[in-house]
Amino acid sequence: MNKNQNLENNLTNLIKRNTELETLLAKLIQTCQHVEVSQYHLLIQSSPLTMFLLWAKIQIKIKVNASRQETKLMEECDLLIEIIQQRRQIIGTKIKEGKVVRLRKLAQQIANCKQCIERSTSLISQAEQSLKENDHARFLQSAKNITERVAMATASSQVLIPEINLNDTFDTFALDFTREKKLLECLDYLTAPNPPSIREELCTASYDTITVHWTSDDEFSVVSYELQYTIFTGQANVVTDSWMIVPNIKQNHYTVHGLQSGTKYIFVVKAINQAGSRNSEPGKLKTNSQPFKLDPKSAHRKLKLSHDNLTVERDETSSKKSHTPERFTSQGSYGVAGNVFIDSGRHYWEVVISGSTWYAIGISYKSAPKHEWIGKNSASWVLCRCNNTWVVRHNSKEIPIEPAPHLRRVGILLDYDNGSLAFYDALNSLHLYTFEITFAQPVCPTFTVWNKCVTIITGLPIPDHLESTEQVP
């Protein structure tokens, strides 16, 4: 007896301990719900207990979510049944009302018909009596009365024609719910749409806009899209307050305006419906550089510009130019400036050397003297070639460089915000030189040509091989 009592006590204690452990486990799982998924992975690697807790949390979450969905299913089905019952009542009422209206009209017609039959019977009896009349005068009077009554009966006989259509007996009243039945047979639970895919090959850009295109396998189940974007820093971008969000997009493309030129952005597209949302893989797209042309008002009188203002050529015969404050006037330096002043962002342009062996290309402040060689003062920075001599020059200080013997295309990368001006052999992707500059004013692309001509190419995206030079904003 004592053994049984002890066994029962131990069993009771064991059940109590088990209940306490389940309570503690539930509290631990609830605490784990506030831990990020990445932290779960770390915990899994560090402890079998935490792995068990994660599995338990997932199991409980599945049960809770399934139970919630089952409840939701019952609610939705009850709502459908309620709607069907309401429609059945409404349609049944319409049928009853239609029947009452039709029967009422028919009863009125039957009553009218009876009245006509009674009048006709009376008229027939009067006619039979008249035929038995021997007095000529009375016979004529009786015949006249009969004639008037016949005329009246003929007019009133129109009421014998029913006002309702004899075919209007609900024969054409259709009750066909085939389409609705098929819709009900297609009932299923809705899932969040599959992640859309950003089509980078279809995306386009200008110096301050990017048009993002994407596709979705679940296009018909998507209610709307949301576009998120931010400047790409080269690190793992996390969705924070620094991201810009464009909600409620109904098409599978969107143009973002007001972007920084020459800057790489990261884009994420979110597909949304009533069940939830899913994000695309990040897409990296970049804006082009600020486009510009050569400014005719600044060109030295010994220079000639092409019709599109993209090529400058030394021309001794081109001297009829009016004097302007922007025009280069030096006797020995034949310069021309671009028609843009840059005070922010990253910009890239290229200069095609068309046979010229004596030129200078770079940037200068608006305040740089127009009567001096560019690079000879503190307000300009240039790369120069004088026959077989190559130098970079600033404030009259020259540093020799050694590019390829036949440099045909020079790339210039200006990063105003981070204070750098870099020169490249654009065809061979080789770095030539970089100025580190603390800019104090807006700068303007500047060019000097002593012989032949050069052509500028602007509005370009920054080449991929130069992206490693990006600075974190």
Tab-separated table of C-alpha atoms in Angstrom:
chain	number	residue	atom	x	y	z
A	1	MET	CA	0.000	0.000	0.000
A	2	ASN	CA	2.830	2.363	0.949
A	3	LYS	CA	4.595	1.544	-2.317
A	4	ASN	CA	1.510	2.477	-4.329
A	5	GLN	CA	1.135	5.692	-2.364
A	6	ASN	CA	4.788	6.599	-2.991
A	7	LEU	CA	4.424	5.768	-6.640
A	8	GLU	CA	1.379	8.025	-6.938
A	9	ASN	CA	3.192	10.852	-5.143
A	10	ASN	CA	6.216	10.522	-7.417
A	11	LEU	CA	3.983	10.490	-10.459
A	12	THR	CA	2.189	13.612	-9.250
A	13	ASN	CA	5.518	15.390	-8.656
A	14	LEU	CA	6.743	14.322	-12.083
A	15	ILE	CA	3.627	15.712	-13.773
A	16	LYS	CA	4.009	18.935	-11.799
A	17	ARG	CA	7.671	19.255	-12.812
A	18	ASN	CA	6.770	18.558	-16.425
A	19	THR	CA	4.149	21.316	-16.319
A	20	GLU	CA	6.700	23.731	-14.862
A	21	LEU	CA	9.206	22.828	-17.574
A	22	GLU	CA	6.584	23.411	-20.278
A	23	THR	CA	5.798	26.820	-18.769
A	24	LEU	CA	9.487	27.777	-18.675
A	25	LEU	CA	9.955	26.515	-22.229
A	26	ALA	CA	7.039	28.626	-23.434
A	27	LYS	CA	8.577	31.702	-21.768
A	28	LEU	CA	11.939	30.992	-23.388
A	29	ILE	CA	10.318	30.596	-26.785
A	30	GLN	CA	8.428	33.857	-26.297
A	31	THR	CA	11.734	35.565	-25.518
A	32	CYS	CA	13.321	34.059	-28.604
A	33	GLN	CA	10.605	35.571	-30.773
A	34	HIS	CA	12.332	38.942	-30.422
A	35	VAL	CA	15.653	37.593	-31.709
A	36	GLU	CA	16.547	38.160	-35.390
A	37	VAL	CA	16.914	35.193	-37.728
A	38	SER	CA	20.622	35.839	-38.097
A	39	GLN	CA	21.006	35.594	-34.346
A	40	TYR	CA	19.160	32.271	-34.400
A	41	HIS	CA	21.834	30.881	-36.704
A	42	LEU	CA	24.525	31.922	-34.262
A	43	LEU	CA	22.637	30.374	-31.389
A	44	ILE	CA	22.132	27.133	-33.304
A	45	GLN	CA	25.865	26.831	-33.825
A	46	SER	CA	26.618	27.483	-30.158
A	47	SER	CA	24.185	25.266	-28.275
A	48	PRO	CA	21.973	22.206	-28.884
A	49	LEU	CA	19.512	23.651	-26.371
A	50	THR	CA	18.973	26.777	-28.424
A	51	MET	CA	18.524	24.587	-31.505
A	52	PHE	CA	15.814	22.697	-29.682
A	53	LEU	CA	14.226	25.972	-28.605
A	54	LEU	CA	14.221	27.197	-32.187
A	55	TRP	CA	12.613	24.001	-33.425
A	56	ALA	CA	10.026	24.212	-30.650
A	57	LYS	CA	9.307	27.853	-31.526
A	58	ILE	CA	8.858	26.982	-35.196
A	59	GLN	CA	6.567	24.097	-34.308
A	60	ILE	CA	4.419	26.282	-32.065
A	61	LYS	CA	4.362	29.040	-34.666
A	62	ILE	CA	3.160	26.575	-37.309
A	63	LYS	CA	0.386	25.349	-35.020
A	64	VAL	CA	-0.684	28.853	-34.044
A	65	ASN	CA	-0.675	30.102	-37.635
A	66	ALA	CA	-2.519	27.016	-38.896
A	67	SER	CA	-5.133	27.388	-36.163
A	68	ARG	CA	-5.562	31.058	-37.028
A	69	GLN	CA	-5.963	30.229	-40.702
A	70	GLU	CA	-8.517	27.502	-39.909
A	71	THR	CA	-10.523	29.998	-37.881
A	72	LYS	CA	-10.265	32.501	-40.690
A	73	LEU	CA	-11.422	29.835	-43.172
A	74	MET	CA	-14.526	29.128	-41.095
A	75	GLU	CA	-15.267	32.849	-40.869
A	76	GLU	CA	-14.917	33.326	-44.623
A	77	CYS	CA	-17.056	30.258	-45.401
A	78	ASP	CA	-19.726	31.422	-42.960
A	79	LEU	CA	-19.679	34.794	-44.668
A	80	LEU	CA	-20.085	33.162	-48.088
A	81	ILE	CA	-22.993	31.077	-46.798
A	82	GLU	CA	-24.573	34.181	-45.309
A	83	ILE	CA	-24.225	36.020	-48.631
A	84	ILE	CA	-25.748	33.065	-50.519
A	85	GLN	CA	-28.650	32.925	-48.097
A	86	GLN	CA	-29.213	36.648	-48.469
A	87	ARG	CA	-29.185	36.370	-52.248
A	88	ARG	CA	-31.547	33.396	-52.122
A	89	GLN	CA	-33.964	35.427	-50.039
A	90	ILE	CA	-33.707	38.444	-52.350
A	91	ILE	CA	-34.203	36.372	-55.528
A	92	GLY	CA	-37.044	34.380	-53.905
A	93	THR	CA	-38.763	37.616	-52.955
A	94	LYS	CA	-38.454	38.848	-56.535
A	95	ILE	CA	-40.034	35.630	-57.823
A	96	LYS	CA	-42.925	35.902	-55.354
A	97	GLU	CA	-43.505	39.549	-56.209
A	98	GLY	CA	-43.435	38.756	-59.934
A	99	LYS	CA	-45.963	35.956	-59.423
A	100	VAL	CA	-48.311	38.244	-57.428
A	101	VAL	CA	-48.143	40.994	-60.080
A	102	ARG	CA	-48.831	38.600	-62.943
A	103	LEU	CA	-51.715	36.816	-61.146
A	104	ARG	CA	-53.258	40.131	-60.140
A	105	LYS	CA	-53.239	41.332	-63.750
A	106	LEU	CA	-54.649	38.030	-64.932
A	107	ALA	CA	-57.463	38.145	-62.318
A	108	GLN	CA	-58.407	41.651	-63.434
A	109	GLN	CA	-58.576	40.485	-67.035
A	110	ILE	CA	-60.771	37.527	-66.043
A	111	ALA	CA	-63.144	39.894	-64.197
A	112	ASN	CA	-63.308	42.197	-67.208
A	113	CYS	CA	-63.970	39.236	-69.447
A	114	LYS	CA	-66.859	38.102	-67.230
A	115	GLN	CA	-68.418	41.561	-67.415
A	116	CYS	CA	-68.201	41.497	-71.220
A	117	ILE	CA	-69.804	38.041	-71.313
A	118	GLU	CA	-72.648	39.258	-69.112
A	119	ARG	CA	-73.239	42.290	-71.368
A	120	SER	CA	-73.179	40.094	-74.446
A	121	THR	CA	-75.674	37.671	-72.906
A	122	SER	CA	-78.021	40.568	-72.073
A	123	LEU	CA	-77.687	41.898	-75.630
A	124	ILE	CA	-78.518	38.536	-77.142
A	125	SER	CA	-81.617	38.240	-74.957
A	126	GLN	CA	-82.776	41.740	-76.029
A	127	ALA	CA	-82.222	40.837	-79.682
A	128	GLU	CA	-84.282	37.681	-79.354
A	129	GLN	CA	-87.129	39.682	-77.791
A	130	SER	CA	-86.948	42.266	-80.570
A	131	LEU	CA	-87.326	39.601	-83.218
A	132	LYS	CA	-90.637	38.614	-81.687
A	133	GLU	CA	-91.950	42.191	-81.824
A	134	ASN	CA	-94.884	42.620	-84.312
A	135	ASP	CA	-95.291	46.366	-83.979
A	136	HIS	CA	-93.189	48.035	-86.679
A	137	ALA	CA	-92.390	51.227	-84.726
A	138	ARG	CA	-91.447	49.332	-81.605
A	139	PHE	CA	-89.307	46.976	-83.643
A	140	LEU	CA	-87.358	49.908	-85.188
A	141	GLN	CA	-86.842	51.499	-81.772
A	142	SER	CA	-85.676	48.214	-80.315
A	143	ALA	CA	-83.325	47.670	-83.281
A	144	LYS	CA	-81.835	51.149	-82.757
A	145	ASN	CA	-81.208	50.404	-79.092
A	146	ILE	CA	-79.610	47.100	-79.987
A	147	THR	CA	-77.372	48.810	-82.554
A	148	GLU	CA	-76.113	51.310	-79.939
A	149	ARG	CA	-75.476	48.547	-77.432
A	150	VAL	CA	-73.608	46.498	-80.076
A	151	ALA	CA	-71.400	49.510	-80.802
A	152	MET	CA	-70.700	49.927	-77.087
A	153	ALA	CA	-70.012	46.229	-76.698
A	154	THR	CA	-67.665	46.294	-79.659
A	155	ALA	CA	-65.680	49.161	-78.070
A	156	SER	CA	-65.593	47.559	-74.637
A	157	SER	CA	-64.530	44.216	-76.055
A	158	GLN	CA	-60.934	45.542	-76.252
A	159	VAL	CA	-60.535	44.802	-72.566
A	160	LEU	CA	-60.712	41.154	-73.432
A	161	ILE	CA	-57.160	41.411	-74.763
A	162	PRO	CA	-54.760	40.625	-71.850
A	163	GLU	CA	-52.312	43.351	-70.936
A	164	ILE	CA	-49.604	40.859	-70.077
A	165	ASN	CA	-47.646	38.748	-72.500
A	166	LEU	CA	-49.023	35.239	-72.647
A	167	ASN	CA	-45.404	34.019	-72.781
A	168	ASP	CA	-44.459	35.960	-69.633
A	169	THR	CA	-44.954	32.983	-67.336
A	170	PHE	CA	-41.421	32.768	-65.917
A	171	ASP	CA	-40.363	30.627	-68.875
A	172	THR	CA	-37.516	33.068	-69.620
A	173	PHE	CA	-36.600	33.632	-65.988
A	174	ALA	CA	-33.151	31.990	-65.778
A	175	LEU	CA	-31.641	30.599	-62.627
A	176	ASP	CA	-28.230	29.457	-63.818
A	177	PHE	CA	-25.365	29.726	-61.332
A	178	THR	CA	-22.852	27.700	-63.353
A	179	ARG	CA	-20.306	30.513	-63.370
A	180	GLU	CA	-20.699	31.088	-59.648
A	181	LYS	CA	-20.357	27.359	-58.961
A	182	LYS	CA	-17.085	27.300	-60.891
A	183	LEU	CA	-15.856	30.272	-58.890
A	184	LEU	CA	-16.745	28.510	-55.666
A	185	GLU	CA	-14.978	25.363	-56.847
A	186	CYS	CA	-11.843	27.466	-57.375
A	187	LEU	CA	-11.811	28.734	-53.810
A	188	ASP	CA	-8.384	28.338	-52.246
A	189	TYR	CA	-6.232	30.132	-49.739
A	190	LEU	CA	-4.218	33.083	-51.043
A	191	THR	CA	-0.448	33.160	-50.630
A	192	ALA	CA	1.944	36.046	-50.817
A	193	PRO	CA	3.170	36.595	-54.395
A	194	ASN	CA	6.484	35.198	-55.541
A	195	PRO	CA	9.408	37.635	-55.404
A	196	PRO	CA	9.562	39.836	-58.520
A	197	SER	CA	12.736	40.001	-60.601
A	198	ILE	CA	14.450	43.279	-61.492
A	199	ARG	CA	15.344	43.237	-65.212
A	200	GLU	CA	18.569	45.225	-65.198
A	201	GLU	CA	18.986	44.772	-68.956
A	202	LEU	CA	15.732	46.695	-69.508
A	203	CYS	CA	16.452	49.489	-67.031
A	204	THR	CA	17.526	52.883	-68.351
A	205	ALA	CA	19.180	55.901	-66.779
A	206	SER	CA	19.997	59.544	-67.327
A	207	TYR	CA	22.130	61.800	-65.156
A	208	ASP	CA	19.336	62.271	-62.588
A	209	THR	CA	16.776	59.525	-63.293
A	210	ILE	CA	16.630	55.732	-63.344
A	211	THR	CA	13.744	53.755	-64.832
A	212	VAL	CA	13.459	50.385	-63.104
A	213	HIS	CA	11.761	47.454	-64.871
A	214	TRP	CA	10.760	44.188	-63.236
A	215	THR	CA	8.691	41.064	-63.917
A	216	SER	CA	6.529	38.874	-61.694
A	217	ASP	CA	5.361	35.278	-62.083
A	218	ASP	CA	2.264	36.135	-60.004
A	219	GLU	CA	1.292	39.296	-61.847
A	220	PHE	CA	-2.458	38.622	-61.565
A	221	SER	CA	-2.331	38.039	-57.807
A	222	VAL	CA	-0.279	41.167	-57.115
A	223	VAL	CA	-2.315	44.101	-55.805
A	224	SER	CA	0.538	46.627	-55.925
A	225	TYR	CA	4.306	46.994	-55.885
A	226	GLU	CA	6.575	49.000	-53.617
A	227	LEU	CA	9.956	50.296	-54.785
A	228	GLN	CA	12.738	50.870	-52.261
A	229	TYR	CA	16.089	52.425	-53.118
A	230	THR	CA	19.159	53.977	-51.553
A	231	ILE	CA	22.731	54.867	-52.486
A	232	PHE	CA	24.888	51.766	-52.767
A	233	THR	CA	27.719	51.959	-50.260
A	234	GLY	CA	29.496	48.745	-51.188
A	235	GLN	CA	28.414	47.202	-47.908
A	236	ALA	CA	25.412	45.090	-46.949
A	237	ASN	CA	22.535	47.551	-47.139
A	238	VAL	CA	19.798	47.025	-44.579
A	239	VAL	CA	16.393	48.624	-44.985
A	240	THR	CA	16.570	51.618	-42.664
A	241	ASP	CA	15.327	55.172	-42.607
A	242	SER	CA	17.923	56.023	-45.272
A	243	TRP	CA	15.913	54.093	-47.861
A	244	MET	CA	13.429	55.941	-50.016
A	245	ILE	CA	10.093	54.151	-50.530
A	246	VAL	CA	7.642	54.538	-53.420
A	247	PRO	CA	4.370	52.752	-52.513
A	248	ASN	CA	1.281	51.662	-54.447
A	249	ILE	CA	2.835	51.151	-57.896
A	250	LYS	CA	0.368	49.467	-60.263
A	251	GLN	CA	2.687	48.840	-63.237
A	252	ASN	CA	5.869	46.792	-63.536
A	253	HIS	CA	8.137	49.790	-64.075
A	254	TYR	CA	8.806	53.111	-62.394
A	255	THR	CA	11.029	56.145	-63.055
A	256	VAL	CA	12.799	57.669	-60.068
A	257	HIS	CA	13.668	61.365	-60.460
A	258	GLY	CA	16.012	63.689	-58.598
A	259	LEU	CA	18.921	61.255	-58.212
A	260	GLN	CA	22.583	62.181	-57.897
A	261	SER	CA	24.551	61.979	-61.120
A	262	GLY	CA	27.223	59.335	-61.544
A	263	THR	CA	25.984	57.433	-58.498
A	264	LYS	CA	25.210	53.753	-58.007
A	265	TYR	CA	21.936	52.899	-56.284
A	266	ILE	CA	20.531	49.674	-54.924
A	267	PHE	CA	16.869	48.901	-55.684
A	268	VAL	CA	14.450	46.399	-54.156
A	269	VAL	CA	10.939	45.736	-55.494
A	270	LYS	CA	8.269	44.371	-53.146
A	271	ALA	CA	5.214	42.527	-54.551
A	272	ILE	CA	2.163	42.895	-52.293
A	273	ASN	CA	-1.272	41.300	-51.975
A	274	GLN	CA	-3.726	40.590	-49.157
A	275	ALA	CA	-1.704	37.588	-47.950
A	276	GLY	CA	1.597	39.411	-47.564
A	277	SER	CA	4.602	40.517	-49.578
A	278	ARG	CA	7.927	39.309	-50.892
A	279	ASN	CA	11.016	41.246	-51.985
A	280	SER	CA	13.079	40.904	-55.113
A	281	GLU	CA	16.796	40.337	-55.029
A	282	PRO	CA	18.583	43.710	-54.856
A	283	GLY	CA	19.414	45.311	-58.195
A	284	LYS	CA	22.314	47.725	-58.605
A	285	LEU	CA	21.813	50.533	-61.120
A	286	LYS	CA	23.644	53.803	-61.622
A	287	THR	CA	22.910	57.201	-63.022
A	288	ASN	CA	24.943	58.676	-65.853
A	289	SER	CA	27.217	61.664	-65.468
A	290	GLN	CA	26.050	65.236	-66.002
A	291	PRO	CA	25.952	65.864	-69.792
A	292	PHE	CA	27.470	69.067	-71.110
A	293	LYS	CA	28.799	70.690	-74.267
A	294	LEU	CA	31.456	73.244	-75.100
A	295	ASP	CA	30.416	76.840	-74.469
A	296	PRO	CA	30.857	78.993	-77.617
A	297	LYS	CA	30.860	82.160	-75.494
A	298	SER	CA	34.028	80.987	-73.747
A	299	ALA	CA	35.969	79.770	-76.807
A	300	HIS	CA	39.202	81.580	-77.711
A	301	ARG	CA	38.968	83.475	-80.966
A	302	LYS	CA	41.531	81.087	-82.494
A	303	LEU	CA	39.318	78.068	-81.830
A	304	LYS	CA	36.402	76.720	-83.870
A	305	LEU	CA	33.630	74.587	-82.462
A	306	SER	CA	31.612	71.991	-84.363
A	307	HIS	CA	27.887	72.501	-84.933
A	308	ASP	CA	27.047	70.171	-82.040
A	309	ASN	CA	29.566	71.976	-79.765
A	310	LEU	CA	31.328	68.707	-78.931
A	311	THR	CA	34.528	69.166	-80.957
A	312	VAL	CA	37.054	72.015	-80.656
A	313	GLU	CA	39.663	72.697	-83.316
A	314	ARG	CA	42.564	75.127	-83.601
A	315	ASP	CA	41.754	77.534	-86.448
A	316	GLU	CA	43.851	80.596	-87.205
A	317	THR	CA	41.172	81.956	-89.553
A	318	SER	CA	38.463	81.915	-86.907
A	319	SER	CA	39.029	85.297	-85.265
A	320	LYS	CA	35.711	87.141	-85.584
A	321	LYS	CA	34.360	86.645	-82.105
A	322	SER	CA	32.945	89.305	-79.840
A	323	HIS	CA	34.554	89.851	-76.463
A	324	THR	CA	32.739	88.376	-73.476
A	325	PRO	CA	33.801	88.015	-69.817
A	326	GLU	CA	33.733	84.217	-70.230
A	327	ARG	CA	36.020	84.130	-73.295
A	328	PHE	CA	39.629	82.943	-73.035
A	329	THR	CA	41.938	85.753	-74.190
A	330	SER	CA	45.464	84.518	-73.573
A	331	GLN	CA	47.819	84.897	-76.531
A	332	GLY	CA	49.413	81.519	-75.933
A	333	SER	CA	46.592	79.454	-74.424
A	334	TYR	CA	43.645	78.636	-76.635
A	335	GLY	CA	40.979	77.543	-74.197
A	336	VAL	CA	37.277	76.726	-74.088
A	337	ALA	CA	35.070	75.751	-71.136
A	338	GLY	CA	32.130	73.416	-70.780
A	339	ASN	CA	28.671	74.904	-70.368
A	340	VAL	CA	28.155	73.475	-66.872
A	341	PHE	CA	29.362	74.241	-63.355
A	342	ILE	CA	29.547	71.271	-60.994
A	343	ASP	CA	29.183	71.600	-57.234
A	344	SER	CA	28.288	68.049	-56.134
A	345	GLY	CA	28.256	64.411	-57.125
A	346	ARG	CA	30.483	62.174	-59.254
A	347	HIS	CA	30.956	62.869	-62.951
A	348	TYR	CA	32.795	61.116	-65.751
A	349	TRP	CA	33.543	62.256	-69.286
A	350	GLU	CA	36.033	61.330	-71.965
A	351	VAL	CA	38.129	63.294	-74.442
A	352	VAL	CA	38.972	61.770	-77.833
A	353	ILE	CA	42.337	62.980	-79.090
A	354	SER	CA	42.021	63.473	-82.853
A	355	GLY	CA	45.637	63.816	-83.825
A	356	SER	CA	46.425	66.672	-81.443
A	357	THR	CA	49.885	66.558	-79.822
A	358	TRP	CA	49.559	69.733	-77.786
A	359	TYR	CA	46.590	70.139	-75.485
A	360	ALA	CA	45.486	70.464	-71.870
A	361	ILE	CA	42.316	69.032	-70.324
A	362	GLY	CA	40.972	69.363	-66.812
A	363	ILE	CA	38.781	71.596	-64.632
A	364	SER	CA	38.844	75.132	-63.283
A	365	TYR	CA	36.894	77.442	-61.006
A	366	LYS	CA	34.626	80.018	-62.556
A	367	SER	CA	36.948	82.630	-61.064
A	368	ALA	CA	40.040	81.223	-62.833
A	369	PRO	CA	41.776	83.912	-64.954
A	370	LYS	CA	40.953	83.754	-68.659
A	371	HIS	CA	44.227	85.315	-69.703
A	372	GLU	CA	46.457	82.607	-68.184
A	373	TRP	CA	47.216	79.047	-69.150
A	374	ILE	CA	45.024	76.603	-67.278
A	375	GLY	CA	47.062	74.861	-64.631
A	376	LYS	CA	49.279	77.894	-64.151
A	377	ASN	CA	47.142	79.180	-61.265
A	378	SER	CA	45.564	77.845	-58.054
A	379	ALA	CA	42.104	77.712	-59.612
A	380	SER	CA	42.695	75.002	-62.263
A	381	TRP	CA	43.916	71.391	-62.504
A	382	VAL	CA	44.878	69.813	-65.854
A	383	LEU	CA	46.603	67.001	-67.690
A	384	CYS	CA	48.848	68.380	-70.450
A	385	ARG	CA	50.649	67.064	-73.466
A	386	CYS	CA	53.286	69.074	-75.260
A	387	ASN	CA	54.527	66.906	-78.107
A	388	ASN	CA	56.273	64.029	-76.284
A	389	THR	CA	56.091	65.523	-72.811
A	390	TRP	CA	53.241	64.559	-70.480
A	391	VAL	CA	52.558	66.299	-67.182
A	392	VAL	CA	49.773	67.092	-64.736
A	393	ARG	CA	49.767	70.703	-63.617
A	394	HIS	CA	48.270	72.840	-60.852
A	395	ASN	CA	49.349	76.273	-59.628
A	396	SER	CA	52.348	76.135	-62.011
A	397	LYS	CA	53.581	72.920	-60.372
A	398	GLU	CA	54.141	70.135	-62.916
A	399	ILE	CA	54.422	66.398	-62.253
A	400	PRO	CA	55.601	64.165	-65.139
A	401	ILE	CA	53.505	61.137	-66.048
A	402	GLU	CA	54.116	58.290	-68.496
A	403	PRO	CA	50.952	57.220	-70.361
A	404	ALA	CA	50.871	54.845	-73.329
A	405	PRO	CA	52.740	56.284	-76.347
A	406	HIS	CA	49.586	56.584	-78.392
A	407	LEU	CA	47.018	57.834	-75.882
A	408	ARG	CA	43.829	58.233	-77.914
A	409	ARG	CA	41.160	58.644	-75.265
A	410	VAL	CA	41.407	60.255	-71.842
A	411	GLY	CA	38.822	59.555	-69.139
A	412	ILE	CA	38.228	62.163	-66.415
A	413	LEU	CA	36.500	61.182	-63.155
A	414	LEU	CA	35.496	64.091	-60.917
A	415	ASP	CA	34.286	63.309	-57.394
A	416	TYR	CA	33.345	66.720	-56.085
A	417	ASP	CA	32.009	65.600	-52.708
A	418	ASN	CA	35.111	63.571	-51.856
A	419	GLY	CA	37.545	66.042	-53.428
A	420	SER	CA	39.302	64.163	-56.216
A	421	LEU	CA	40.011	64.542	-59.931
A	422	ALA	CA	41.385	61.427	-61.665
A	423	PHE	CA	42.697	60.906	-65.210
A	424	TYR	CA	42.631	57.553	-67.029
A	425	ASP	CA	43.684	55.941	-70.271
A	426	ALA	CA	40.073	55.143	-71.203
A	427	LEU	CA	40.860	52.550	-73.884
A	428	ASN	CA	43.304	50.550	-71.776
A	429	SER	CA	41.594	51.159	-68.403
A	430	LEU	CA	44.818	52.508	-66.875
A	431	HIS	CA	45.060	55.082	-64.111
A	432	LEU	CA	47.271	58.081	-64.929
A	433	TYR	CA	47.025	60.484	-62.008
A	434	THR	CA	44.680	61.725	-59.253
A	435	PHE	CA	44.515	65.214	-57.739
A	436	GLU	CA	43.280	65.417	-54.144
A	437	ILE	CA	41.404	68.733	-53.912
A	438	THR	CA	39.428	70.604	-51.287
A	439	PHE	CA	36.939	72.359	-53.515
A	440	ALA	CA	35.874	75.860	-52.525
A	441	GLN	CA	33.798	76.769	-55.596
A	442	PRO	CA	31.857	75.079	-58.392
A	443	VAL	CA	34.144	73.796	-61.121
A	444	CYS	CA	33.845	73.712	-64.896
A	445	PRO	CA	35.420	71.279	-67.417
A	446	THR	CA	38.124	73.165	-69.327
A	447	PHE	CA	40.062	72.371	-72.512
A	448	THR	CA	43.020	73.934	-74.338
A	449	VAL	CA	44.058	72.969	-77.876
A	450	TRP	CA	47.185	74.191	-79.580
A	451	ASN	CA	46.954	72.013	-82.684
A	452	LYS	CA	44.361	69.915	-84.511
A	453	CYS	CA	41.274	68.991	-82.463
A	454	VAL	CA	39.740	67.059	-79.592
A	455	THR	CA	36.180	65.791	-79.077
A	456	ILE	CA	34.336	65.396	-75.781
A	457	ILE	CA	31.918	62.566	-74.884
A	458	THR	CA	29.701	63.378	-71.899
A	459	GLY	CA	26.679	62.008	-70.053
A	460	LEU	CA	28.409	58.636	-69.610
A	461	PRO	CA	27.953	56.195	-66.755
A	462	ILE	CA	31.027	55.685	-64.622
A	463	PRO	CA	32.821	52.602	-66.012
A	464	ASP	CA	32.584	49.473	-63.893
A	465	HIS	CA	36.337	49.198	-63.458
A	466	LEU	CA	36.337	52.617	-61.761
A	467	GLU	CA	33.647	51.676	-59.219
A	468	SER	CA	36.359	50.523	-56.820
A	469	THR	CA	37.245	54.184	-56.444
A	470	GLU	CA	33.805	54.897	-54.920
A	471	GLN	CA	33.792	56.479	-51.514
A	472	VAL	CA	31.193	55.678	-48.901
A	473	PRO	CA	28.730	58.568	-48.836
